[in-house]
Each structure stands twice: as structure tokens, then as C-alpha cells.
Short mmCIF file of C-alpha atoms and ligand atoms in Angstrom, two decimals:
data_model
loop_
_atom_site.label_atom_id
_atom_site.label_comp_id
_atom_site.label_asym_id
_atom_site.label_seq_id
_atom_site.Cartn_x
_atom_site.Cartn_y
_atom_site.Cartn_z
CA ALA A 1 -19.23 18.55 -28.13
CA HIS A 2 -17.52 15.37 -26.98
CA SER A 3 -16.13 15.07 -23.45
CA TYR A 4 -14.54 12.10 -21.63
CA THR A 5 -16.20 13.23 -18.43
CA LYS A 6 -19.72 13.55 -19.81
CA TYR A 7 -22.33 11.09 -21.05
CA ASN A 8 -22.05 11.86 -24.75
CA THR A 9 -24.84 11.68 -27.32
CA TRP A 10 -24.56 9.03 -30.04
CA SER A 11 -23.91 11.79 -32.53
CA ASP A 12 -20.95 13.07 -30.48
CA ILE A 13 -19.61 9.53 -30.00
CA GLU A 14 -19.88 8.80 -33.73
CA SER A 15 -17.94 11.93 -34.69
CA TRP A 16 -15.44 11.27 -31.88
CA MET A 17 -14.72 7.79 -33.30
CA ASN A 18 -14.11 9.23 -36.74
CA SER A 19 -11.78 11.93 -35.46
CA MET A 20 -9.86 9.49 -33.22
CA ALA A 21 -9.23 7.15 -36.15
CA THR A 22 -8.17 10.04 -38.37
CA ALA A 23 -5.92 11.70 -35.78
CA ASN A 24 -4.29 8.41 -34.71
CA SER A 25 -4.11 6.50 -37.97
CA ASP A 26 -0.95 4.68 -36.81
CA MET A 27 -2.73 3.28 -33.73
CA ILE A 28 -6.44 3.12 -34.58
CA SER A 29 -8.39 1.71 -37.50
CA LYS A 30 -12.17 1.88 -37.74
CA GLU A 31 -14.40 -0.96 -38.96
CA VAL A 32 -18.20 -1.05 -39.24
CA ILE A 33 -19.20 -4.64 -38.38
CA GLY A 34 -22.82 -4.16 -39.42
CA ASN A 35 -25.85 -1.96 -38.79
CA THR A 36 -28.44 -1.91 -36.03
CA TYR A 37 -32.16 -2.58 -36.44
CA GLU A 38 -32.75 1.12 -37.12
CA GLY A 39 -29.78 1.29 -39.49
CA ARG A 40 -27.09 2.87 -37.33
CA PRO A 41 -23.48 1.64 -37.68
CA MET A 42 -21.90 -0.72 -35.17
CA VAL A 43 -18.35 0.64 -35.11
CA VAL A 44 -15.31 -1.31 -33.90
CA LEU A 45 -12.07 0.56 -33.25
CA LYS A 46 -8.99 -1.64 -33.64
CA ILE A 47 -6.29 -0.25 -31.38
CA GLY A 48 -2.67 -1.35 -31.54
CA LYS A 49 0.69 -0.61 -33.08
CA LYS A 50 0.34 -1.26 -36.79
CA SER A 51 2.34 -4.35 -37.69
CA GLY A 52 2.55 -6.21 -40.98
CA SER A 53 1.39 -9.46 -39.39
CA THR A 54 -1.81 -10.44 -37.57
CA LYS A 55 -1.55 -9.98 -33.81
CA PRO A 56 -3.48 -11.74 -31.04
CA ALA A 57 -6.35 -9.60 -29.79
CA ILE A 58 -8.64 -8.66 -26.93
CA PHE A 59 -12.28 -7.77 -27.73
CA MET A 60 -14.13 -5.32 -25.48
CA ASP A 61 -17.69 -4.03 -25.93
CA CYS A 62 -19.75 -1.42 -24.11
CA GLY A 63 -23.37 -0.37 -24.25
CA PHE A 64 -25.17 -3.73 -24.42
CA HIS A 65 -27.86 -2.23 -22.23
CA ALA A 66 -28.93 1.26 -23.23
CA ARG A 67 -29.41 2.77 -19.77
CA GLU A 68 -26.01 1.69 -18.46
CA TRP A 69 -24.37 4.97 -19.54
CA ILE A 70 -21.20 4.52 -17.47
CA SER A 71 -20.42 1.53 -19.69
CA HIS A 72 -20.36 3.63 -22.89
CA ALA A 73 -18.24 6.23 -21.07
CA PHE A 74 -15.67 3.60 -20.09
CA CYS A 75 -15.01 2.39 -23.65
CA GLN A 76 -14.41 5.99 -24.73
CA TRP A 77 -12.08 6.48 -21.76
CA PHE A 78 -10.20 3.28 -22.60
CA VAL A 79 -9.59 4.31 -26.22
CA ASN A 80 -8.24 7.70 -25.17
CA GLU A 81 -6.11 6.18 -22.40
CA ALA A 82 -4.66 3.61 -24.79
CA VAL A 83 -3.50 6.11 -27.40
CA THR A 84 -2.39 8.66 -24.78
CA ALA A 85 -0.41 6.21 -22.64
CA TYR A 86 1.22 4.42 -25.57
CA GLY A 87 4.92 5.31 -25.51
CA SER A 88 4.90 6.45 -21.87
CA ASP A 89 3.17 3.72 -19.87
CA SER A 90 5.33 0.61 -20.25
CA GLN A 91 2.48 -1.86 -19.77
CA MET A 92 0.18 -0.17 -22.27
CA THR A 93 3.06 0.13 -24.74
CA SER A 94 3.87 -3.54 -24.38
CA LEU A 95 0.20 -4.51 -24.73
CA LEU A 96 -0.36 -2.48 -27.90
CA ASP A 97 2.92 -3.63 -29.42
CA GLN A 98 2.12 -7.30 -28.85
CA MET A 99 -1.69 -7.33 -29.18
CA ASP A 100 -4.59 -5.48 -30.72
CA VAL A 101 -7.62 -4.38 -28.74
CA PHE A 102 -10.94 -4.32 -30.59
CA VAL A 103 -13.26 -1.82 -28.88
CA LEU A 104 -16.98 -1.62 -29.69
CA PRO A 105 -17.96 1.53 -27.78
CA VAL A 106 -21.70 1.25 -28.41
CA PHE A 107 -23.24 -2.17 -29.11
CA ASN A 108 -26.91 -1.24 -28.73
CA VAL A 109 -26.93 2.07 -30.60
CA ASP A 110 -30.69 2.29 -31.14
CA GLY A 111 -31.34 1.75 -27.45
CA TYR A 112 -28.74 4.34 -26.46
CA VAL A 113 -30.32 6.97 -28.69
CA PHE A 114 -33.72 6.09 -27.21
CA THR A 115 -32.43 6.70 -23.66
CA HIS A 116 -31.46 10.22 -24.75
CA THR A 117 -34.69 10.99 -26.61
CA ASN A 118 -37.53 9.07 -24.95
CA ASN A 119 -36.83 6.83 -21.97
CA ARG A 120 -33.68 7.07 -19.85
CA MET A 121 -34.38 3.68 -18.32
CA TRP A 122 -34.59 1.70 -21.59
CA ARG A 123 -32.52 -1.53 -21.53
CA LYS A 124 -33.24 -3.61 -24.63
CA THR A 125 -32.86 -3.24 -28.40
CA ARG A 126 -35.57 -1.36 -30.32
CA SER A 127 -36.74 -4.08 -32.68
CA ARG A 128 -40.41 -4.75 -33.32
CA ASN A 129 -41.88 -7.95 -31.86
CA ALA A 130 -44.52 -9.64 -34.08
CA GLY A 131 -47.88 -9.88 -32.38
CA SER A 132 -46.92 -7.50 -29.59
CA SER A 133 -46.98 -3.79 -28.95
CA CYS A 134 -43.86 -4.20 -26.82
CA LEU A 135 -40.50 -3.47 -28.45
CA GLY A 136 -37.02 -4.85 -27.98
CA THR A 137 -35.10 -7.96 -27.00
CA ASP A 138 -32.55 -8.17 -24.19
CA PRO A 139 -29.35 -8.62 -26.21
CA ASN A 140 -27.69 -10.27 -23.22
CA ARG A 141 -30.25 -13.07 -23.32
CA ASN A 142 -30.04 -13.45 -27.10
CA PHE A 143 -26.84 -15.44 -27.56
CA ASN A 144 -26.63 -19.18 -28.15
CA ALA A 145 -25.58 -20.16 -24.64
CA GLY A 146 -28.26 -22.16 -22.86
CA TRP A 147 -30.56 -19.82 -24.72
CA CYS A 148 -33.74 -18.94 -22.85
CA THR A 149 -33.46 -21.80 -20.34
CA THR A 150 -33.17 -19.67 -17.22
CA GLY A 151 -33.25 -16.05 -16.08
CA ALA A 152 -34.90 -14.95 -19.30
CA SER A 153 -38.45 -14.52 -20.57
CA THR A 154 -40.35 -15.52 -23.72
CA ASN A 155 -42.61 -12.50 -23.18
CA PRO A 156 -41.71 -9.65 -25.59
CA CYS A 157 -42.80 -7.15 -22.91
CA SER A 158 -40.23 -8.48 -20.44
CA GLU A 159 -36.98 -6.60 -19.80
CA THR A 160 -35.20 -9.94 -20.22
CA TYR A 161 -37.00 -11.11 -23.37
CA CYS A 162 -34.69 -13.65 -25.04
CA GLY A 163 -35.92 -13.03 -28.61
CA THR A 164 -37.43 -15.50 -31.07
CA THR A 165 -34.18 -17.45 -31.51
CA PRO A 166 -30.49 -17.08 -30.64
CA GLU A 167 -29.02 -14.12 -32.55
CA SER A 168 -32.50 -13.01 -33.61
CA GLU A 169 -31.28 -9.45 -33.02
CA ILE A 170 -29.17 -8.07 -35.86
CA GLU A 171 -26.90 -6.52 -33.25
CA SER A 172 -26.21 -9.93 -31.65
CA LYS A 173 -25.64 -11.50 -35.07
CA ASN A 174 -23.20 -8.78 -36.12
CA LEU A 175 -21.16 -9.22 -32.93
CA ALA A 176 -21.23 -13.03 -33.04
CA ASP A 177 -20.23 -13.06 -36.72
CA PHE A 178 -17.27 -10.75 -36.02
CA ILE A 179 -16.04 -12.84 -33.10
CA ARG A 180 -16.53 -16.13 -34.98
CA LYS A 181 -14.60 -14.71 -37.94
CA ASN A 182 -11.75 -13.64 -35.63
CA LYS A 183 -11.89 -16.41 -33.05
CA SER A 184 -8.41 -17.70 -33.86
CA ILE A 185 -6.89 -14.38 -32.76
CA ILE A 186 -9.32 -13.24 -30.03
CA LYS A 187 -7.86 -14.42 -26.70
CA ALA A 188 -10.15 -12.45 -24.37
CA TYR A 189 -13.70 -11.06 -24.39
CA ILE A 190 -14.65 -8.26 -21.98
CA THR A 191 -18.18 -6.85 -21.90
CA ILE A 192 -18.94 -3.77 -19.81
CA HIS A 193 -22.23 -3.31 -17.95
CA SER A 194 -23.50 -1.53 -14.86
CA TYR A 195 -24.36 -1.47 -11.98
CA SER A 196 -23.40 -3.66 -8.93
CA GLN A 197 -19.61 -3.54 -8.76
CA MET A 198 -18.98 -7.13 -9.82
CA LEU A 199 -16.47 -8.93 -12.03
CA LEU A 200 -18.30 -11.92 -13.46
CA PHE A 201 -17.19 -14.80 -15.60
CA PRO A 202 -18.83 -18.02 -16.96
CA TYR A 203 -21.16 -19.48 -16.32
CA SER A 204 -24.42 -17.64 -15.81
CA TYR A 205 -26.54 -20.20 -17.63
CA THR A 206 -25.62 -23.01 -15.22
CA TYR A 207 -24.19 -23.45 -11.71
CA GLU A 208 -21.67 -25.89 -13.20
CA LEU A 209 -18.12 -24.54 -12.83
CA ALA A 210 -16.28 -23.62 -16.02
CA ALA A 211 -13.30 -25.81 -16.96
CA ASP A 212 -11.04 -22.80 -16.33
CA HIS A 213 -12.84 -21.72 -13.16
CA ASP A 214 -9.78 -21.59 -10.91
CA GLU A 215 -7.74 -19.48 -13.30
CA LEU A 216 -10.66 -17.18 -14.17
CA MET A 217 -11.39 -16.67 -10.47
CA ALA A 218 -7.78 -15.94 -9.63
CA VAL A 219 -7.54 -13.35 -12.40
CA ALA A 220 -10.87 -11.80 -11.38
CA LYS A 221 -9.70 -11.48 -7.78
CA GLY A 222 -6.42 -9.94 -8.88
CA ALA A 223 -8.21 -7.51 -11.16
CA SER A 224 -10.69 -6.56 -8.42
CA SER A 225 -7.93 -5.86 -5.94
CA ALA A 226 -6.08 -3.76 -8.52
CA LEU A 227 -9.30 -1.80 -8.95
CA ARG A 228 -9.78 -1.44 -5.20
CA SER A 229 -6.23 -0.12 -4.75
CA LEU A 230 -7.14 3.26 -6.25
CA TYR A 231 -10.22 4.50 -4.37
CA GLY A 232 -11.17 1.51 -2.23
CA THR A 233 -14.10 0.52 -4.44
CA VAL A 234 -15.10 -3.02 -3.52
CA TYR A 235 -15.98 -5.50 -6.28
CA THR A 236 -17.33 -9.02 -5.92
CA SER A 237 -15.72 -11.63 -8.17
CA GLY A 238 -17.28 -14.90 -9.27
CA PRO A 239 -19.23 -16.92 -11.83
CA GLY A 240 -22.41 -15.20 -12.91
CA ALA A 241 -24.98 -17.73 -11.70
CA PRO A 242 -24.12 -17.73 -7.98
CA THR A 243 -22.71 -14.20 -7.89
CA ILE A 244 -25.44 -12.14 -9.54
CA TYR A 245 -28.23 -14.46 -10.79
CA PRO A 246 -28.64 -17.49 -13.05
CA ALA A 247 -29.41 -16.24 -16.56
CA ALA A 248 -28.96 -17.74 -20.02
CA GLY A 249 -28.07 -16.28 -23.41
CA GLY A 250 -25.28 -13.98 -22.30
CA SER A 251 -22.43 -12.94 -24.59
CA ASP A 252 -19.72 -13.86 -22.07
CA ASP A 253 -20.94 -17.46 -21.75
CA TRP A 254 -21.25 -17.70 -25.52
CA ALA A 255 -17.74 -16.40 -26.14
CA TYR A 256 -16.33 -18.78 -23.53
CA ASP A 257 -18.04 -21.80 -25.08
CA LEU A 258 -16.74 -20.66 -28.49
CA GLY A 259 -13.23 -21.00 -27.03
CA VAL A 260 -12.42 -17.48 -25.83
CA LYS A 261 -10.98 -18.55 -22.48
CA TYR A 262 -10.71 -15.16 -20.76
CA SER A 263 -14.32 -14.01 -20.84
CA TYR A 264 -15.52 -11.40 -18.33
CA THR A 265 -18.53 -9.23 -17.63
CA PHE A 266 -17.92 -6.05 -15.63
CA GLU A 267 -20.73 -4.54 -13.60
CA LEU A 268 -19.41 -1.04 -12.91
CA ARG A 269 -20.40 1.46 -10.17
CA ASP A 270 -22.40 1.86 -8.08
CA GLU A 271 -24.25 -0.46 -5.69
CA GLY A 272 -27.64 1.15 -6.06
CA GLN A 273 -27.37 4.63 -4.58
CA TYR A 274 -27.62 6.21 -8.06
CA GLY A 275 -27.71 2.97 -10.02
CA PHE A 276 -27.97 3.58 -13.76
CA LEU A 277 -28.15 7.34 -13.09
CA LEU A 278 -24.54 7.52 -11.90
CA PRO A 279 -23.57 11.22 -11.78
CA GLU A 280 -21.09 12.51 -14.37
CA SER A 281 -18.81 13.47 -11.46
CA GLN A 282 -18.14 9.74 -10.99
CA ILE A 283 -17.15 9.04 -14.61
CA LYS A 284 -13.48 9.89 -14.05
CA PRO A 285 -12.91 7.87 -10.85
CA THR A 286 -14.94 4.94 -12.18
CA CYS A 287 -12.97 4.85 -15.43
CA GLU A 288 -9.61 5.29 -13.71
CA GLU A 289 -10.21 2.37 -11.34
CA THR A 290 -11.67 0.18 -14.07
CA MET A 291 -8.59 0.78 -16.24
CA LEU A 292 -6.52 -0.93 -13.52
CA ALA A 293 -8.72 -4.03 -13.62
CA VAL A 294 -8.78 -4.25 -17.43
CA LYS A 295 -5.00 -3.78 -17.56
CA TYR A 296 -4.60 -6.55 -14.97
CA ILE A 297 -6.62 -8.93 -17.13
CA ALA A 298 -4.75 -7.86 -20.27
CA ALA A 299 -1.39 -8.48 -18.59
CA HIS A 300 -2.48 -11.99 -17.64
CA VAL A 301 -3.63 -12.65 -21.20
CA GLN A 302 -0.27 -11.44 -22.54
CA LYS A 303 1.63 -13.68 -20.14
CA ASN A 304 -0.38 -16.64 -21.40
CA LEU A 305 -0.04 -16.03 -25.13
N1 LIG B 1 -24.05 -14.27 -19.05
C1 LIG B 1 -24.41 -13.18 -18.30
N2 LIG B 1 -23.45 -12.44 -17.73
C2 LIG B 1 -23.77 -11.37 -16.99
C3 LIG B 1 -25.09 -11.00 -16.78
C4 LIG B 1 -25.44 -9.80 -15.93
C5 LIG B 1 -25.94 -8.62 -16.77
C6 LIG B 1 -26.00 -7.40 -15.88
SE1 LIG B 1 -26.89 -5.88 -16.58
C7 LIG B 1 -27.33 -8.91 -17.37
O1 LIG B 1 -28.28 -9.07 -16.60
O2 LIG B 1 -27.41 -8.98 -18.60
C8 LIG B 1 -26.11 -11.75 -17.37
C9 LIG B 1 -25.76 -12.84 -18.14
CL1 LIG B 1 -26.97 -13.80 -18.90
ZN1 LIG B 2 -22.27 17.63 -28.08
ZN1 LIG B 3 -26.27 -4.72 -18.48
ZN1 LIG B 4 -26.27 -4.54 -14.93
#
């Protein structure tokens, strides 16, 4: 059965999404934005007070990389927190009255299933690569943002294989199509990964500073200190290239260049002690502290509507 403090199976997450939308029909609507390579649904939950008119929105995805299980857990935590806190927490109430939050709890569904059934350390998608016995593309190297110019490989057997072309992966195409379709209302893009404890923003594909570097850095630092205020967890804030590594084809860089100004990649706990195998005992504290950072960013976005 589903639990917010366990790493749930895809099957449990899928039924959880259906029951959340049904039980909270005034706050949550469910939309399938396309299917994965193996035919599983990519489900977006639209969270926000129903209003007759279109509201500005924040888009958040989890589960780009299959093995980063704390990421999937956070999106589930966020959805529950949003509907639970609405009406009691003034900031969450204000956010969901004024904006919608699109949450994609599992981007790379095929990969996530594979980490439960075959290989816990799988990262990529599960698509077949012509002429190779190696499967999968790194979805975070597959977007049209300096595509495959740095920090990515043209070798299908590489963990950072960039694919045959930008958006070669159906999962990338489904996400990019949804964001392009809604780009006039999407004011922020947040993508959740692990591990390293970093709050990254454009660019990763170049060392050039983004036009909005100063503002993005200030917000990242504010969000990181909000996060640290709970349990003392230390995050590093900065542009991807100098802060983690130069790498091209990432969804955050792509969203930023599309015009989504507030574009962030979270690298959640830890710093390598457990790495991708973060114990379930750390789900709650990790999600609680990360909520503070996401709410900080959301508040800044609201102020700048
Ligand atoms: N634009 C980007 N933003 C963040 C990252 C770091 C993640 C960490 Se798992 C990755 O390697 O895909 C990588 C890129 Cl290419
Ligand atoms: Zn179960
Ligand atoms: Zn990742
Ligand atoms: Zn990572």
C-alpha cells in the first residue's frame, strides 16, 4: 500500500494519484501528457483552487533519473502537503489561490519500474538503441539546450548518452510539448534530482552567466537557507556548470531558454554516505526541509507575477 514515508512502487504511485484526484476533486485534476517508451502513462497532477479563469503556474517534475528514489518521494510529499495545508497554512493557501502547481511525480516511469524489478542503480530511460545492445538515453541530456556539446556522450552504453537527437526520447518530447503548450502561464520550472545537496540553475551547458543570474542566485541562496533552518542541512547554490559539472541537454537550461525565468534543479540528500540508496528513515526530514526551499521559490515567483 502507499506510504509517504516509503519508496512506493509505480503501481502504488499510480493508484495513489487516482485516489488523490478523486478525493480532492476541488483541488486536484489529473492529466496524462503522453505515454512512456514502454507505454506507461506520464501523469501530471494540476493542484490549485479551481477558478473559472486560467491562473499562472509552477511546473515541478520528479523521477528524471530512475535510481534517485528520494526525488519521486518528494513529489508525492509535496502533493499531500499542498492539499493538507490548504486552508490552514497561509502561504500555501495564498499560493494555491493565486497559482496552479503542475506536478509530474514520475517522469521516467519505465526506468523507475526497472529499478524495482531488475537494477536499483538504473538511471536512464529504457528505450532500445539501434545498433547497440545497450538500452536507454539520459533524459537530462536529451533536451535542446546545447544538446550533446559537453558533459554528455554519443555512446548508447554511456550513463549520459544524449540520444540520437534532442527530444529523441518520447518522455522528453511529452514534457517539452506540455511546457511549450503552456509556456505563457508557466512562470517557474523545478526539477527534482538526487544526490549532492545542491540548488542549481542555468546554465549547465555553458559557463556563461544567465541574464537573470543575480536574481536566480539570490533566490537560490534564500531557498537554501530556508532549507537549512530546519535541520541544518547545507546546500550549495549556483549555476550548474561551475557548481556541479558542465553538461548539456538538461531540462532546466531548456526551460530557461524557452522563457521560463525561474528554472531550478534540486539535488536532494545526501552527500554520498548513502547516495541514491538514501534510507526511508530520511524521507520525512528530507521532504520537510525541501518543502521550505520550494515554498521560498514559490513565494518569490508570486511576488513577481
Ligand atoms: N542542466 C543540468 N542541470 C542539472 C544537472 C545535474 C543532474 C544531476 Se543527477 C544530471 O546530471 O542530470 C545536469 C544538467 Cl545537464
Ligand atoms: Zn504497496
Ligand atoms: Zn538526476
Ligand atoms: Zn544527481
